[in-house]
Amino acid sequence: MEFRFNVNEIFKQPIVQVGHTLIPQGFKGDRRALWDTLSKVTDIVNAMGSASATAQGLTKPITSADRLRNSENQNLYLLIEPNACNGKGAVTGLLKTGQKGLYVFDRDGHHYHVQAPCILDFYVHESRQRTGFGKTLFEHMLQKETVHPEKLAIDRPSDKFLGFLKKHYSLVDPIKQMNNYVVYDGFFPSVKEME
Ligand code: ACO
């Protein structure tokens, strides 16, 4: 996705993490530069969040600058293409994770209350889907959060995302939960806390 400003002036790495302060890693500058940067990061997060919602057929974005500001336990990763748009850079992907307290059932109907790492939002720009960008972003997140894919709970996964998990991580036969999350068989052993 293209912006009216130079994305490379804000984000200096191909994958950046944006937290609740919305201040990019390594930011240097005075108060005015900070306000300018925050306004641009807000534009990027809102535009990418809206595009993700549209791609998923949702009426309201799951990701917005306001929501991120108010959630200290969420991580937003953005995938940047520094060379796109005549060197101005483009933002190509979004992945949001967060810790949630969830009630989940295993295949046998046993009930668990867990604090689990969750995938809350995932989007790659239409022009770049199915070219490996999603895998790059997802792998980065797995390393940063030192988590295995089967330990993740996924909030309302789309068919494309289920296909993605099957293809790249051999995750099949999802266990659908009443709260609209999905988990896989490997989710339970090390995170379970018996009720
Ligand atoms: N139809 C079916 N499967 C797809 C599609 C599609 N249009 N796009 C991606 N996939 C799956 C397939 O398994 C595909 O492998 P294949 O091309 O060999 O069939 C695999 O993903 C491709 O892997 P990547 O190229 O690494 O993934 P991509 O860059 O396309 O990113 C993503 C995956 C984020 C799901 C992307 O397709 C997308 O943004 N889709 C629209 C939005 C969406 O559905 N997001 C997930 C919502 S659920 C949630 O956020 C919790």
Coordinates of C-alpha atoms and ligand atoms in Angstrom, one line a residue:
M1 CA 0.0 0.0 0.0
E2 CA 1.3 3.4 -1.0
F3 CA 1.2 6.6 1.1
R4 CA 1.6 10.3 0.3
F5 CA 4.7 10.4 2.4
N6 CA 8.0 8.5 2.3
V7 CA 7.5 5.3 4.3
N8 CA 11.3 4.8 4.5
E9 CA 11.7 7.9 6.6
I10 CA 9.6 6.4 9.3
F11 CA 10.4 2.7 9.2
K12 CA 14.0 1.7 8.7
Q13 CA 13.7 -2.1 8.6
P14 CA 11.8 -4.5 6.3
I15 CA 9.7 -5.7 9.3
V16 CA 8.9 -3.3 12.1
Q17 CA 7.1 -3.8 15.3
V18 CA 4.6 -1.0 16.4
G19 CA 3.5 -1.0 20.1
H20 CA 1.0 1.0 22.0
T21 CA 3.1 4.2 21.9
L22 CA 3.0 4.1 18.1
I23 CA 6.6 5.4 18.2
P24 CA 8.8 3.6 15.6
Q25 CA 11.9 1.7 16.9
G26 CA 15.0 3.9 16.7
F27 CA 13.0 7.2 16.4
K28 CA 15.1 10.3 16.8
G29 CA 13.9 13.8 16.6
D30 CA 12.3 16.8 18.4
R31 CA 8.7 17.2 19.5
R32 CA 7.6 18.4 16.2
A33 CA 9.2 15.5 14.4
L34 CA 7.5 13.1 16.9
W35 CA 4.0 14.5 16.2
D36 CA 4.6 14.3 12.5
T37 CA 5.8 10.7 12.8
L38 CA 2.9 9.7 15.0
S39 CA 0.5 11.2 12.6
K40 CA 2.0 9.1 9.7
V41 CA 2.1 5.9 11.8
T42 CA -1.5 6.5 12.6
D43 CA -2.4 6.8 8.9
I44 CA -0.5 3.6 8.1
V45 CA -2.0 1.5 10.9
N46 CA -5.5 2.8 10.1
A47 CA -5.2 2.3 6.3
M48 CA -3.7 -1.2 6.7
G49 CA -6.3 -2.1 9.4
S50 CA -9.1 -1.0 7.1
A51 CA -7.7 -2.9 4.1
S52 CA -7.5 -6.1 6.2
A53 CA -11.1 -5.7 7.4
T54 CA -12.2 -5.2 3.8
A55 CA -10.3 -8.3 2.7
Q56 CA -11.9 -10.3 5.4
G57 CA -15.4 -8.9 4.8
L58 CA -15.6 -7.3 8.2
T59 CA -17.7 -4.2 8.8
K60 CA -15.2 -2.8 11.4
P61 CA -11.4 -3.0 11.5
I62 CA -9.8 -5.2 14.1
T63 CA -6.7 -3.0 13.9
S64 CA -6.6 0.7 14.3
A65 CA -4.2 3.2 15.9
D66 CA -6.7 3.9 18.6
R67 CA -7.2 0.3 19.5
L68 CA -3.5 -0.3 19.5
R69 CA -2.9 2.7 21.8
N70 CA -5.3 1.2 24.3
S71 CA -3.9 -2.4 24.3
E72 CA -0.5 -2.8 26.0
N73 CA -0.4 -6.5 25.5
Q74 CA -0.6 -6.5 21.7
N75 CA 2.1 -6.5 19.1
L76 CA 1.7 -5.2 15.6
Y77 CA 4.2 -6.2 12.9
L78 CA 4.3 -4.3 9.6
L79 CA 6.0 -5.6 6.4
I80 CA 7.7 -2.9 4.5
E81 CA 8.9 -2.9 0.9
P82 CA 11.5 -0.2 0.9
N83 CA 12.1 -0.2 -2.8
A84 CA 8.5 0.1 -3.9
C85 CA 6.8 3.3 -5.1
N86 CA 9.9 4.8 -6.7
G87 CA 11.9 4.5 -3.5
K88 CA 9.2 6.0 -1.2
G89 CA 8.5 2.5 0.1
A90 CA 5.2 0.7 0.6
V91 CA 3.5 -1.2 3.4
T92 CA 2.7 -4.7 2.3
G93 CA 1.6 -6.7 5.3
L94 CA 0.2 -6.5 8.8
L95 CA 0.2 -9.1 11.6
K96 CA -1.3 -8.5 15.0
T97 CA -0.8 -10.8 18.0
G98 CA -1.8 -10.5 21.6
Q99 CA -2.2 -12.5 24.9
K100 CA -5.7 -13.4 25.7
G101 CA -7.4 -15.3 28.5
L102 CA -9.5 -17.9 26.7
Y103 CA -11.9 -20.8 27.6
V104 CA -11.1 -23.6 25.2
F105 CA -12.3 -27.2 24.6
D106 CA -10.1 -30.0 23.3
R107 CA -11.4 -32.7 21.0
D108 CA -12.6 -34.8 23.9
G109 CA -14.7 -31.9 25.3
H110 CA -12.3 -31.1 28.2
H111 CA -12.5 -27.5 29.2
Y112 CA -9.4 -25.3 29.9
H113 CA -8.9 -21.8 30.9
V114 CA -5.6 -20.6 29.3
Q115 CA -3.6 -17.5 28.8
A116 CA -2.6 -18.0 25.2
P117 CA -0.7 -16.1 22.4
C118 CA -3.3 -15.3 19.8
I119 CA -3.3 -14.2 16.1
L120 CA -5.7 -11.4 16.0
D121 CA -5.3 -9.9 12.5
F122 CA -3.2 -10.9 9.4
Y123 CA -3.2 -9.3 6.0
V124 CA -1.0 -9.1 2.9
H125 CA -1.8 -6.6 0.2
E126 CA -3.9 -8.2 -2.6
S127 CA -1.1 -7.4 -5.2
R128 CA 1.4 -9.5 -3.1
Q129 CA -0.7 -12.4 -1.8
R130 CA 0.5 -16.0 -2.5
T131 CA 4.1 -14.8 -3.1
G132 CA 5.6 -15.7 0.3
F133 CA 5.2 -12.4 2.0
G134 CA 2.8 -13.8 4.6
K135 CA 5.2 -16.6 5.5
T136 CA 8.1 -14.1 5.9
L137 CA 6.0 -11.9 8.2
F138 CA 4.7 -14.9 10.2
E139 CA 8.1 -16.5 10.6
H140 CA 9.5 -13.2 11.9
M141 CA 6.7 -13.1 14.5
L142 CA 7.3 -16.7 15.6
Q143 CA 11.0 -15.9 16.2
K144 CA 10.3 -12.7 18.0
E145 CA 7.7 -14.2 20.3
T146 CA 9.5 -17.6 20.6
V147 CA 6.3 -19.5 20.0
H148 CA 5.5 -22.6 17.9
P149 CA 2.6 -22.3 15.4
E150 CA 0.5 -25.0 17.1
K151 CA 0.6 -23.0 20.4
L152 CA -1.3 -20.1 18.9
A153 CA -5.0 -19.5 19.2
I154 CA -6.5 -17.9 16.0
D155 CA -9.3 -15.4 16.1
R156 CA -11.9 -16.2 13.3
P157 CA -9.4 -17.5 10.7
S158 CA -10.4 -17.1 7.1
D159 CA -10.2 -20.0 4.7
K160 CA -7.0 -18.4 3.2
F161 CA -5.4 -18.4 6.6
L162 CA -6.4 -22.0 7.3
G163 CA -4.9 -22.9 4.0
F164 CA -1.7 -20.9 4.9
L165 CA -1.4 -22.8 8.2
K166 CA -1.9 -26.1 6.5
K167 CA 0.6 -25.4 3.7
H168 CA 3.4 -23.9 5.7
Y169 CA 3.0 -25.6 9.1
S170 CA 1.1 -28.8 8.4
L171 CA -1.7 -27.7 10.7
V172 CA -4.8 -29.6 9.8
D173 CA -8.2 -30.4 11.3
P174 CA -8.7 -27.2 13.4
I175 CA -10.7 -27.4 16.6
K176 CA -13.3 -24.7 16.4
Q177 CA -14.2 -23.0 19.6
M178 CA -17.5 -21.4 20.7
N179 CA -15.7 -18.0 21.0
N180 CA -14.8 -18.2 17.3
Y181 CA -11.2 -19.0 18.0
V182 CA -9.5 -22.0 16.4
V183 CA -6.8 -24.1 17.9
Y184 CA -4.9 -27.2 16.8
D185 CA -4.1 -30.5 18.6
G186 CA -0.6 -29.4 19.8
F187 CA -2.1 -26.4 21.6
F188 CA -3.1 -28.2 24.7
P189 CA -0.4 -30.1 26.5
S190 CA 1.9 -27.4 27.8
V191 CA -0.5 -24.5 28.2
K192 CA -3.4 -26.2 29.8
E193 CA -4.6 -25.2 33.3
M194 CA -7.3 -27.5 34.5
E195 CA -10.3 -25.6 35.6
Ligands
ACO1 N1 -6.9 -18.8 -1.7 C1 -6.6 -19.9 -1.0 N2 -5.5 -20.0 -0.3 C2 -4.7 -18.9 -0.1 C3 -5.0 -17.7 -0.8 C4 -6.1 -17.6 -1.6 N3 -6.5 -16.6 -2.3 N4 -4.0 -16.8 -0.5 C5 -3.1 -17.4 0.3 N5 -3.5 -18.7 0.6 C6 -2.8 -19.7 1.4 C7 -2.5 -20.9 0.5 O1 -2.2 -22.0 1.3 C8 -1.2 -20.4 -0.2 O2 -0.5 -21.5 -0.8 P1 -0.7 -21.8 -2.3 O3 -0.6 -20.5 -3.1 O4 0.4 -22.8 -2.7 O5 -2.1 -22.4 -2.4 C9 -0.5 -19.8 1.0 O6 -1.5 -19.2 1.8 C10 0.5 -18.7 0.5 O7 1.4 -18.4 1.5 P2 2.0 -16.9 1.5 O8 2.3 -16.4 0.1 O9 3.2 -16.9 2.4 O10 0.8 -16.1 2.1 P3 0.2 -14.7 1.7 O11 1.3 -13.7 1.5 O12 -0.9 -14.8 0.7 O13 -0.5 -14.3 3.1 C11 -2.8 -14.2 4.1 C12 -1.5 -15.1 3.7 C13 -2.3 -13.2 5.1 C14 -3.8 -15.1 4.6 C15 -3.2 -13.4 2.8 O14 -3.6 -14.4 1.8 C16 -4.4 -12.5 3.0 O15 -4.1 -11.3 3.4 N6 -5.6 -12.9 2.8 C17 -6.8 -12.0 2.9 C18 -7.0 -11.6 4.4 C19 -7.2 -12.8 5.3 O16 -7.9 -13.7 5.0 N7 -6.5 -12.7 6.4 C20 -6.5 -13.7 7.5 C21 -7.7 -13.4 8.3 S1 -7.9 -14.3 9.8 C22 -7.1 -13.5 11.0 O17 -6.5 -12.5 10.8 C23 -7.0 -14.1 12.4

